[in-house]
């Protein structure tokens, strides 16, 4: 079933005498019974013509030179793209030029895999020029056309293939697989952002573990530092991409970890998490609540719990989990912001400048060690001061 919003856009194109089909991932996922997350329409209307047709809709020119317009209909983003073919790919990542073409066949034949090249509209039904439905049923990832040529054009397809294999649990067809192996060196031409996003999506795929094992030769091109052979416990970790990435690099020297997170252009926030997790994973487990509070003070609760999961792959972590639960259920504190006094209170007491921070840290330290209660009266006593009001 097509959402009304998407149907309305197809109808609008048809009423204006243009062809319009749903294509790509939404059909693949619909046939697999997987929930859909976006819709793509392909049409013979040019970007200019689309703009005219959709002038009353909320539109975003997301890739005008490539012929893509995103229409937001009933809050559903629908990407509408003009039938196109792509010229030479001299850099293995971008077509030198995009040519708009008159027919659907040419548009479908530039797509990556047979399972991604189905087209559909309610009038004509399913259009399957490359046996995509058969491959979908046999759970096969197969390139359209000659795999070598397709990977030479855009090497990202190699990683997309691995990602779909992990995500859908599909096998990579033999000829496609051979070409991936042969041309894996082309991955060096890709932008790190594109590589990173595919790797992160691969890692949370339901068969990520199998793909890591079977395709390590390819993955090593982008992550030569990682000992993929030893990464056999991915399935025991939560399906969170960043955490799983941390698992891949956890035991590498700190400088190597930093080089990788920099090379992969992770955001500062992501880098901080990856560094915190992999640094703590190298430390012995906290032996008491105070040591655990020091960990918690230094990073997020989520990161600490993830380190326990990582450590739990090798050692018994029940004791430290108990300590953690105790801290949480007692609402014991380990952050400055949770103290009942703040900088302003200390200013009123006559402290100045850097003294304020130093005193706050001393207070927190005493509270974390259970030597001081976190209430104003006790804290003022601890400081040897009387509150002014
Ligand atoms: P998902 O959205 O789940 O990642 P998808 O197949 O929809 O999967 P998109 O990146 O949204 O992937 O692309 C939509 C369609 O565009 C694909 O189904 C495919 O037909 C085509 N496509 C995307 N990237 C490429 C590529 N690098 N080479 C060839 N065709 C591509
Ligand atoms: Mg998609």
Coordinates of C-alpha atoms and ligand atoms in Angstrom, one line a residue:
X1 CA 0.0 0.0 0.0
X2 CA 1.2 3.4 -1.0
X3 CA 0.7 6.3 1.5
X4 CA -1.8 8.8 0.3
X5 CA 0.8 11.5 0.2
X6 CA 3.0 9.5 -2.1
X7 CA 0.1 8.5 -4.3
X8 CA -0.9 12.2 -4.6
X9 CA 2.5 13.1 -5.9
X10 CA 2.4 10.2 -8.5
X11 CA -1.1 11.4 -9.5
X12 CA 0.1 15.0 -9.9
X13 CA 2.9 14.0 -12.2
X14 CA 0.6 11.7 -14.2
X15 CA -2.1 14.4 -14.5
X16 CA 0.6 16.6 -16.1
X17 CA 1.4 13.9 -18.5
X18 CA 4.6 12.7 -17.0
X19 CA 5.6 9.2 -16.2
X20 CA 6.3 8.5 -12.5
X21 CA 7.4 5.4 -10.6
X22 CA 8.3 4.5 -7.1
X23 CA 11.9 3.1 -7.2
X24 CA 14.7 1.7 -5.1
X25 CA 14.9 1.0 -1.4
X26 CA 11.2 1.5 -0.7
X27 CA 10.1 -1.3 -3.1
X28 CA 12.9 -3.6 -1.9
X29 CA 11.9 -3.1 1.7
X30 CA 8.1 -3.3 1.0
X31 CA 8.6 -6.7 -0.8
X32 CA 10.7 -7.9 2.2
X33 CA 8.0 -6.7 4.6
X34 CA 10.5 -4.3 6.3
X35 CA 9.1 -1.0 7.6
X36 CA 9.8 1.8 5.0
X37 CA 11.8 4.9 6.0
X38 CA 11.7 6.9 2.8
X39 CA 10.2 7.0 -0.6
X40 CA 11.9 7.7 -4.0
X41 CA 10.0 8.6 -7.1
X42 CA 11.6 8.7 -10.6
X43 CA 10.0 10.6 -13.4
X44 CA 10.6 12.0 -16.9
X45 CA 9.7 15.5 -15.7
X46 CA 12.8 17.7 -15.7
X47 CA 13.7 19.6 -12.5
X48 CA 12.2 22.8 -14.0
X49 CA 9.0 21.0 -14.9
X50 CA 8.8 19.5 -11.4
X51 CA 9.2 22.9 -9.8
X52 CA 6.2 24.1 -11.8
X53 CA 4.1 21.1 -11.0
X54 CA 4.9 21.1 -7.3
X55 CA 4.8 24.9 -6.9
X56 CA 2.1 24.6 -4.3
X57 CA 3.9 22.0 -2.3
X58 CA 6.8 22.4 0.2
X59 CA 9.9 21.7 -1.9
X60 CA 13.6 21.5 -1.2
X61 CA 16.1 21.4 -4.0
X62 CA 18.3 18.8 -2.5
X63 CA 20.3 18.0 -5.5
X64 CA 19.1 20.1 -8.4
X65 CA 22.0 19.5 -10.7
X66 CA 21.4 15.8 -10.2
X67 CA 17.7 16.3 -10.9
X68 CA 16.5 15.7 -7.4
X69 CA 13.7 17.6 -5.6
X70 CA 12.5 16.7 -2.2
X71 CA 8.8 17.3 -1.6
X72 CA 7.5 17.3 1.9
X73 CA 3.9 16.0 1.7
X74 CA 2.0 15.4 5.0
X75 CA 5.4 15.6 6.7
X76 CA 6.7 12.7 4.6
X77 CA 9.8 13.6 2.6
X78 CA 9.6 12.2 -0.9
X79 CA 12.7 12.4 -3.2
X80 CA 11.7 12.9 -6.8
X81 CA 14.4 12.5 -9.4
X82 CA 14.4 13.0 -13.1
X83 CA 15.3 9.8 -15.1
X84 CA 19.0 10.1 -15.6
X85 CA 22.0 8.3 -16.7
X86 CA 25.5 9.0 -15.5
X87 CA 28.6 9.8 -17.6
X88 CA 32.1 8.7 -16.9
X89 CA 33.4 8.4 -13.4
X90 CA 37.0 9.4 -13.7
X91 CA 37.4 9.7 -9.9
X92 CA 35.6 6.5 -9.0
X93 CA 33.1 8.4 -6.9
X94 CA 31.2 11.1 -8.9
X95 CA 29.9 11.0 -12.4
X96 CA 31.6 13.6 -14.6
X97 CA 28.2 14.6 -15.8
X98 CA 24.6 13.6 -15.3
X99 CA 22.4 13.3 -18.4
X100 CA 18.7 13.4 -18.2
X101 CA 17.2 10.6 -20.2
X102 CA 13.7 9.9 -21.6
X103 CA 13.2 6.4 -20.4
X104 CA 12.9 4.4 -17.3
X105 CA 15.2 1.6 -18.5
X106 CA 18.2 3.8 -18.7
X107 CA 17.5 5.2 -15.3
X108 CA 17.2 1.8 -13.8
X109 CA 20.3 0.5 -15.4
X110 CA 22.5 3.1 -13.7
X111 CA 21.4 1.8 -10.3
X112 CA 23.7 -0.4 -8.2
X113 CA 22.1 -3.7 -7.4
X114 CA 19.2 -5.7 -9.0
X115 CA 17.3 -5.6 -5.7
X116 CA 17.5 -1.8 -5.8
X117 CA 16.3 -1.4 -9.4
X118 CA 12.6 -2.3 -9.2
X119 CA 10.1 0.3 -10.3
X120 CA 6.4 0.4 -9.6
X121 CA 3.3 2.5 -10.2
X122 CA -0.3 1.4 -9.6
X123 CA -1.1 1.6 -13.4
X124 CA 1.7 -0.5 -14.7
X125 CA 2.4 -2.7 -11.6
X126 CA 5.9 -3.9 -10.8
X127 CA 8.6 -3.3 -13.4
X128 CA 11.6 -5.6 -13.0
X129 CA 14.1 -5.3 -15.9
X130 CA 17.0 -7.0 -14.1
X131 CA 15.4 -9.9 -12.2
X132 CA 15.5 -8.0 -9.0
X133 CA 12.5 -9.9 -7.6
X134 CA 14.2 -13.2 -8.1
X135 CA 17.3 -12.0 -6.4
X136 CA 15.2 -10.6 -3.6
X137 CA 13.6 -14.0 -3.2
X138 CA 17.0 -15.8 -3.3
X139 CA 18.5 -13.3 -0.9
X140 CA 21.2 -12.2 -3.4
X141 CA 23.1 -9.0 -3.8
X142 CA 24.0 -8.8 -7.5
X143 CA 25.3 -5.9 -9.5
X144 CA 23.4 -4.6 -12.5
X145 CA 25.6 -5.1 -15.6
X146 CA 29.3 -5.9 -15.2
X147 CA 30.3 -5.7 -11.6
X148 CA 33.9 -4.5 -12.4
X149 CA 32.5 -1.6 -14.4
X150 CA 30.0 -0.7 -11.8
X151 CA 32.6 -0.6 -9.0
X152 CA 35.0 1.2 -11.2
X153 CA 32.4 3.9 -11.7
X154 CA 31.5 4.3 -8.0
X155 CA 33.5 2.4 -5.4
X156 CA 31.0 3.2 -2.7
X157 CA 28.9 0.4 -4.2
X158 CA 31.4 -2.1 -2.8
X159 CA 30.6 -0.9 0.7
X160 CA 26.9 -0.5 0.0
X161 CA 27.0 -4.2 -1.1
X162 CA 28.6 -5.3 2.2
X163 CA 26.2 -3.1 4.1
X164 CA 23.1 -4.5 2.4
X165 CA 24.5 -8.0 3.0
X166 CA 24.8 -7.3 6.7
X167 CA 21.5 -5.4 7.0
X168 CA 19.3 -7.8 5.0
X169 CA 21.2 -11.0 5.7
X170 CA 21.8 -11.5 2.0
X171 CA 24.6 -13.4 0.2
X172 CA 26.8 -11.5 -2.3
X173 CA 26.5 -13.2 -5.7
X174 CA 29.8 -14.8 -6.7
X175 CA 30.8 -12.6 -9.7
X176 CA 29.9 -9.4 -7.7
X177 CA 31.9 -10.7 -4.8
X178 CA 35.0 -11.4 -6.9
X179 CA 34.9 -7.9 -8.4
X180 CA 34.6 -6.4 -4.9
X181 CA 37.7 -8.2 -3.8
X182 CA 39.6 -7.4 -6.9
X183 CA 38.7 -3.7 -6.9
X184 CA 38.8 -3.1 -3.1
X185 CA 41.7 -0.7 -3.5
X186 CA 39.3 1.8 -5.2
X187 CA 37.8 2.5 -1.7
X188 CA 40.8 4.8 -1.2
X189 CA 39.2 7.2 -3.6
X190 CA 36.1 7.7 -1.5
X191 CA 35.4 10.5 0.9
X192 CA 35.7 9.4 4.5
X193 CA 32.2 10.6 5.4
X194 CA 30.6 8.2 2.9
X195 CA 32.9 5.3 4.0
X196 CA 32.1 6.0 7.7
X197 CA 28.3 6.1 7.2
X198 CA 28.3 2.7 5.3
X199 CA 30.6 1.1 7.9
X200 CA 28.4 2.3 10.8
X201 CA 25.3 1.0 9.1
X202 CA 27.0 -2.3 8.3
X203 CA 28.0 -2.7 12.0
X204 CA 24.3 -2.6 13.2
X205 CA 23.1 -5.0 10.5
X206 CA 21.6 -8.3 11.7
X207 CA 24.4 -10.3 10.1
X208 CA 27.2 -7.8 10.7
X209 CA 29.3 -10.5 12.4
X210 CA 29.2 -12.8 9.4
X211 CA 30.1 -9.9 7.0
X212 CA 33.0 -8.9 9.2
X213 CA 34.3 -12.4 9.1
X214 CA 33.8 -13.1 5.4
X215 CA 34.7 -9.7 4.0
X216 CA 37.6 -8.7 6.2
X217 CA 39.9 -8.4 3.2
X218 CA 37.8 -5.6 1.9
X219 CA 37.2 -3.9 5.3
X220 CA 40.9 -3.9 5.9
X221 CA 41.3 -1.4 3.1
X222 CA 39.5 1.2 5.2
X223 CA 40.5 0.0 8.6
X224 CA 43.9 -1.7 8.2
X225 CA 44.7 -1.3 12.0
X226 CA 41.8 -3.5 13.1
X227 CA 42.3 -7.2 13.9
X228 CA 39.1 -8.4 12.3
X229 CA 40.0 -12.0 12.9
X230 CA 39.6 -11.5 16.6
X231 CA 36.3 -9.6 16.4
X232 CA 34.0 -12.5 16.9
X233 CA 31.6 -11.2 19.5
X234 CA 29.8 -8.4 17.8
X235 CA 26.4 -10.1 18.2
X236 CA 26.7 -9.9 22.0
X237 CA 26.8 -6.1 21.9
X238 CA 23.8 -3.7 21.6
X239 CA 22.9 -2.6 18.1
X240 CA 24.5 0.8 18.5
X241 CA 26.8 1.8 15.7
X242 CA 29.2 3.9 17.7
X243 CA 29.6 1.3 20.4
X244 CA 30.2 -1.4 17.9
X245 CA 32.8 0.7 16.3
X246 CA 34.5 1.2 19.7
X247 CA 34.6 -2.6 20.0
X248 CA 36.5 -2.8 16.7
X249 CA 39.3 -0.5 17.9
X250 CA 39.2 -0.9 21.7
X251 CA 42.5 -2.7 22.2
X252 CA 44.6 -0.6 19.8
X253 CA 47.1 1.9 21.3
X254 CA 45.6 5.2 22.3
X255 CA 47.4 7.1 19.6
X256 CA 46.1 4.7 16.9
X257 CA 42.6 5.1 18.2
X258 CA 42.9 8.8 17.9
X259 CA 44.3 8.6 14.4
X260 CA 41.4 6.5 13.3
X261 CA 38.7 8.6 14.8
X262 CA 40.3 11.7 13.2
X263 CA 40.7 10.0 9.8
X264 CA 37.0 8.9 9.9
X265 CA 36.0 12.5 10.6
X266 CA 33.8 11.6 13.5
X267 CA 32.1 14.6 15.2
X268 CA 33.8 15.9 18.3
X269 CA 31.1 14.4 20.4
X270 CA 31.5 11.0 18.8
X271 CA 35.3 11.2 19.1
X272 CA 35.0 12.0 22.8
X273 CA 32.8 9.0 23.3
X274 CA 35.1 6.7 21.4
X275 CA 38.1 7.9 23.2
X276 CA 36.4 7.7 26.7
X277 CA 35.2 4.1 26.0
X278 CA 38.5 2.8 24.6
X279 CA 40.6 4.5 27.2
X280 CA 38.4 3.1 30.1
X281 CA 38.4 -0.3 28.5
X282 CA 42.2 -0.3 29.1
X283 CA 41.8 0.4 32.8
X284 CA 41.2 -2.2 35.5
X285 CA 37.6 -2.3 36.6
X286 CA 36.6 0.0 39.5
X287 CA 36.8 -1.9 42.8
X288 CA 34.6 0.3 44.9
X289 CA 31.9 2.9 44.6
X290 CA 34.4 5.8 44.8
X291 CA 36.5 4.5 41.9
X292 CA 33.3 3.9 39.9
X293 CA 32.1 7.4 40.6
X294 CA 35.4 8.7 39.2
X295 CA 34.6 6.9 36.0
X296 CA 31.1 8.2 35.9
X297 CA 32.4 11.7 36.6
X298 CA 34.6 11.5 33.5
X299 CA 32.1 10.4 30.9
X300 CA 28.4 9.5 30.3
X301 CA 26.6 6.7 32.2
X302 CA 25.9 5.1 28.8
X303 CA 29.6 5.0 28.0
X304 CA 30.5 3.5 31.4
X305 CA 27.8 0.8 30.9
X306 CA 29.2 0.0 27.5
X307 CA 32.7 -0.4 28.9
X308 CA 31.2 -3.0 31.3
X309 CA 29.7 -4.8 28.4
X310 CA 33.0 -4.8 26.6
X311 CA 34.8 -6.0 29.7
X312 CA 32.1 -8.5 30.3
X313 CA 33.1 -10.3 27.1
X314 CA 36.3 -11.3 28.9
X315 CA 35.7 -11.1 32.7
X316 CA 33.0 -11.3 35.3
X317 CA 31.4 -7.8 35.7
X318 CA 28.7 -8.7 38.2
X319 CA 30.4 -6.9 41.1
X320 CA 30.9 -3.7 39.3
X321 CA 27.3 -3.8 37.9
X322 CA 26.1 -4.2 41.5
X323 CA 28.1 -1.1 42.5
X324 CA 26.6 0.8 39.6
X325 CA 23.1 -0.2 40.5
X326 CA 23.6 0.8 44.1
X327 CA 24.9 4.3 43.1
X328 CA 21.9 4.8 40.8
X329 CA 19.2 3.5 43.1
X330 CA 20.6 5.6 46.0
X331 CA 20.9 8.6 43.6
X332 CA 24.5 9.1 44.8
X333 CA 26.2 12.0 43.1
X334 CA 29.4 12.3 41.1
X335 CA 28.9 15.5 39.1
X336 CA 29.4 19.1 40.2
X337 CA 26.0 20.1 38.8
X338 CA 24.3 17.7 41.3
X339 CA 25.8 19.4 44.4
X340 CA 23.3 21.4 46.4
X341 CA 25.7 24.3 46.2
X342 CA 27.1 26.1 43.1
X343 CA 29.5 28.8 42.2
X344 CA 27.0 31.5 43.1
X345 CA 26.7 30.2 46.6
X346 CA 30.4 30.2 47.1
X347 CA 30.7 33.7 45.7
X348 CA 28.3 34.8 48.4
X349 CA 30.4 33.1 51.0
X350 CA 33.4 35.3 49.9
X351 CA 35.3 32.9 47.6
X352 CA 36.7 34.3 44.4
X353 CA 38.0 33.3 41.0
X354 CA 39.7 29.9 40.7
X355 CA 39.1 29.3 44.4
X356 CA 35.5 28.7 43.6
X357 CA 36.2 25.8 41.3
X358 CA 38.8 24.3 43.7
X359 CA 36.4 24.4 46.6
X360 CA 33.6 22.9 44.6
X361 CA 35.9 20.0 43.6
X362 CA 36.9 19.5 47.2
X363 CA 33.2 19.3 48.2
X364 CA 32.4 16.9 45.4
X365 CA 35.3 14.7 46.3
X366 CA 34.2 14.5 50.0
X367 CA 30.6 13.7 48.9
X368 CA 31.8 11.0 46.5
X369 CA 33.8 9.5 49.3
X370 CA 30.7 9.5 51.6
X371 CA 32.5 11.8 54.0
X372 CA 30.1 14.6 53.5
X373 CA 26.3 14.8 52.9
X374 CA 25.1 16.7 49.9
X375 CA 23.0 19.3 51.8
X376 CA 23.7 23.0 52.2
X377 CA 24.1 22.8 56.0
X378 CA 26.7 20.1 56.0
X379 CA 28.6 21.7 53.1
X380 CA 28.7 25.1 54.8
X381 CA 29.9 23.4 58.0
X382 CA 32.6 21.5 56.0
X383 CA 33.8 24.9 54.6
X384 CA 33.7 26.4 58.1
X385 CA 31.3 29.1 56.9
X386 CA 27.9 30.3 57.9
X387 CA 25.4 30.9 55.2
X388 CA 24.6 34.6 54.8
X389 CA 20.9 34.1 54.6
Ligands
LIG1 P1 18.5 2.8 2.3 O1 17.6 4.1 2.1 O2 17.9 1.8 3.2 O3 19.9 3.1 2.5 P2 18.2 2.7 -0.6 O4 18.4 1.5 -1.5 O5 16.9 3.4 -0.6 O6 18.5 2.1 0.9 P3 19.4 5.2 -1.1 O7 20.8 5.7 -0.8 O8 18.3 5.8 -0.4 O9 19.4 3.6 -0.8 O10 19.3 5.3 -2.6 C1 18.0 5.1 -3.3 C2 18.3 4.3 -4.6 O11 19.2 5.0 -5.4 C3 18.9 2.9 -4.4 O12 17.9 2.0 -4.1 C4 19.6 2.7 -5.7 O13 18.7 2.3 -6.7 C5 20.1 4.1 -6.1 N1 21.5 4.3 -5.6 C6 21.8 4.9 -4.4 N2 23.2 5.0 -4.3 C7 23.7 4.5 -5.4 C8 25.0 4.3 -5.9 N3 26.1 4.6 -5.2 N4 25.1 3.7 -7.1 C9 24.0 3.4 -7.9 N5 22.8 3.5 -7.5 C10 22.6 4.0 -6.3
LIG2 MG1 16.5 5.1 0.6

